[in-house]
Structure formats: C-alpha cells, structure tokens
Amino acid sequence: METRITISDLFEAKRSNRKIAAISCYDFTAARLVSQTDIEMIIVGDSASQLVLGYDSTMPVTMDFMTAITAAVRRGAPNVFLVADMPFLSYQVTIPDAIRNAGRFITESGVQMVKIEATSAQLDVIKAVSDAGIAVMAHIGIRPQSISKVGRFKAEATTAEMAAQLINLADLMVRAGAGSLLLEGAAAEVAQIITQRSEVPVISCGSGPCCDGQVLVAPDVLGLTQGPSPKFAKSYENLAERTLKAFQDYSREIKSNEYPDNDHSYHMKPGEVDKLKKILQL
Ligand code: KIV
C-alpha cells in the first residue's frame, strides 16, 4: 500500500520551508501521471466547468459531476493529497447543505479536504464544515464563482486598503477553522505577508512566489489551453500542437488505408477462414 500525503505533511512542509506543488486536474489518466511525480496535492477544481465541459464560467458544474470526477482522480492518484472544489450552490444555500455536500466529497470521492470560495459572509460555513470534522481550504482573493457580481476579474489587494482587508480576511478564515488558504490573483507583497502570518499552508494561484505552495491548472501546465490565459499561467509543454499533429496523422492514415495495419488487427485462428468459406459456400 502506497503512503498517502496527509495534512500533517503539508504543515511539516510549511514549517521546514519546503514548497508544496499542487495542480488542478480532472480525470483518472492525468491523475495517474501526477501520482508518479513529486506533486503533493491535486485540487479537482470547478475550472472543470470550462476546461472539461466547455462552459464560459465555473458556475454550471454540479455536485454530482464534481463528486464523480473527483472519485476518478482519487482512483488515479491514491497517494496524493486530494482537495475537491465545492461548486456554486453547494455551500451558499444552507449550512446543513454545505456540511452534507462537503461530506459527499469525503464519502464518495475520497478527498482529504474541500475548498470553499469565501468572503466574510462564508465564515460560518468554514467553521461549520471544519467543526463537522472536514478539513477546509478557504479560497480568497479572486473568486471565480463571483463572476456574475464582478463582471471581470482583476488582481486583488493592489492598494494598501484592499491589502489590509485581505490580510484580515485571511486571519478570520484561519480563526474560523480553515486548514489551508488558497490565495488567487493577489499582489505578491500581500501574499507574502499572509503566508508569514498564517499558521496554515497558503497555496498561491497567481499570487507570487512567497506562498507555501503553488497551483496551476493541468491544461495550462501542459499547454493544452488555447486562447488567452491569465498572466500567471505558465506552460511547460506545448501539447496542443503535439495533440493536433497526432489527431491529424491519425486521420491521414485512416484515409490513406495505412491504419489499421496487420499489427493492429485481430485475425481468425489458422484454418478457420477456409471452414467459414465452406459454411458460407464461397
Ligand atoms: O478551479 C480551479 O481549478 C481552482 C484552482 C485555483 C485550484 O480553483
């Protein structure tokens, strides 16, 4: 049985100043590859809404969809610390709903933590889910589920006043029971202060280099996303180009009768073709 990374390992990494590598991915095949690297954490993000289902925001994904893909990721990566993103409407309506839905990720998907996009309005949810015995990552800064209120996202905490508010919010989240913070799109100077003050691991998504760890979505890391990406996204491969070439080569070989060749075809057992011809009187 492979050892699984736990929340204690993440706290230990913070204490010893070892950076935590996290990635957002959405399926068994990608998770299996991640599990063979030293990436410690997978966050199954609701960015699956855009990157798997093709919607234009994170809002439409459901609990049923998120629990199913998260369980697939767990099967692919039994050793990695697994976090599930709680989708829109899974925690905003009532606290019992939030606890029940967070619990579904534990019982149906095998996660070790749930992530909740939070303002001060969600402090009671963070507390209730944590009090129910479920580790919570509070996602602060840019919160993609707030798109309908903000219209367009921009960097967070770029003025002293906004910075002081975000620092205060981070403190409140930890006091309410958050076991980790995800800081999205915040000014690097502010992320550094939050990380230094916080007793829990702080993961940056586009919040500069000074947090305890970093997360990017797998399609950005692999260079699979086409079109504009956020400033902080970095590609380590150009799989879009390589994938296009593979699809095009495949199509060309079908059309030119090169695929399937003998090596990729099944055949009848020796002598069976002649017997069949007799049966069919050919
Ligand atoms: O949805 C997502 O992929 C995220 C990442 C920032 C982890 O929230």
mmCIF file of C-alpha atoms in Angstrom, residues 22 39 44 48 57 100 103 105 113 122-123 145 159 162 179 184 186 208 217 223-224 229 245-246 254 271:
data_model
loop_
_atom_site.group_PDB
_atom_site.id
_atom_site.type_symbol
_atom_site.label_atom_id
_atom_site.label_comp_id
_atom_site.label_asym_id
_atom_site.label_seq_id
_atom_site.Cartn_x
_atom_site.Cartn_y
_atom_site.Cartn_z
ATOM 1 C CA ALA A 22 -0.223 21.458 -6.419
ATOM 2 C CA ILE A 39 3.497 16.925 -6.838
ATOM 3 C CA VAL A 44 -10.094 18.993 -8.506
ATOM 4 C CA ALA A 48 -13.514 21.688 -14.969
ATOM 5 C CA SER A 57 -17.634 30.175 -16.200
ATOM 6 C CA ARG A 100 -23.721 17.333 3.620
ATOM 7 C CA GLY A 103 -19.273 15.101 3.404
ATOM 8 C CA PHE A 105 -16.676 14.512 -1.232
ATOM 9 C CA MET A 113 -10.045 18.485 2.154
ATOM 10 C CA GLN A 122 -18.843 32.408 4.452
ATOM 11 C CA LEU A 123 -17.051 32.406 7.835
ATOM 12 C CA GLN A 145 -17.779 31.939 -8.620
ATOM 13 C CA THR A 159 -3.869 49.075 -2.746
ATOM 14 C CA MET A 162 -7.526 46.337 -0.114
ATOM 15 C CA GLY A 179 -6.809 24.229 7.469
ATOM 16 C CA GLU A 184 -5.870 33.673 -6.035
ATOM 17 C CA ALA A 186 -3.390 38.676 -5.045
ATOM 18 C CA GLY A 208 3.567 35.454 -6.495
ATOM 19 C CA VAL A 217 -4.453 24.001 -13.819
ATOM 20 C CA GLY A 223 -0.004 23.908 -22.991
ATOM 21 C CA LEU A 224 -3.377 22.423 -23.929
ATOM 22 C CA SER A 229 -4.519 32.659 -20.322
ATOM 23 C CA LYS A 245 -0.397 16.696 -35.077
ATOM 24 C CA ALA A 246 -1.299 13.279 -33.619
ATOM 25 C CA ILE A 254 -7.236 6.203 -41.982
ATOM 26 C CA GLY A 271 -7.748 -22.905 -40.825
#
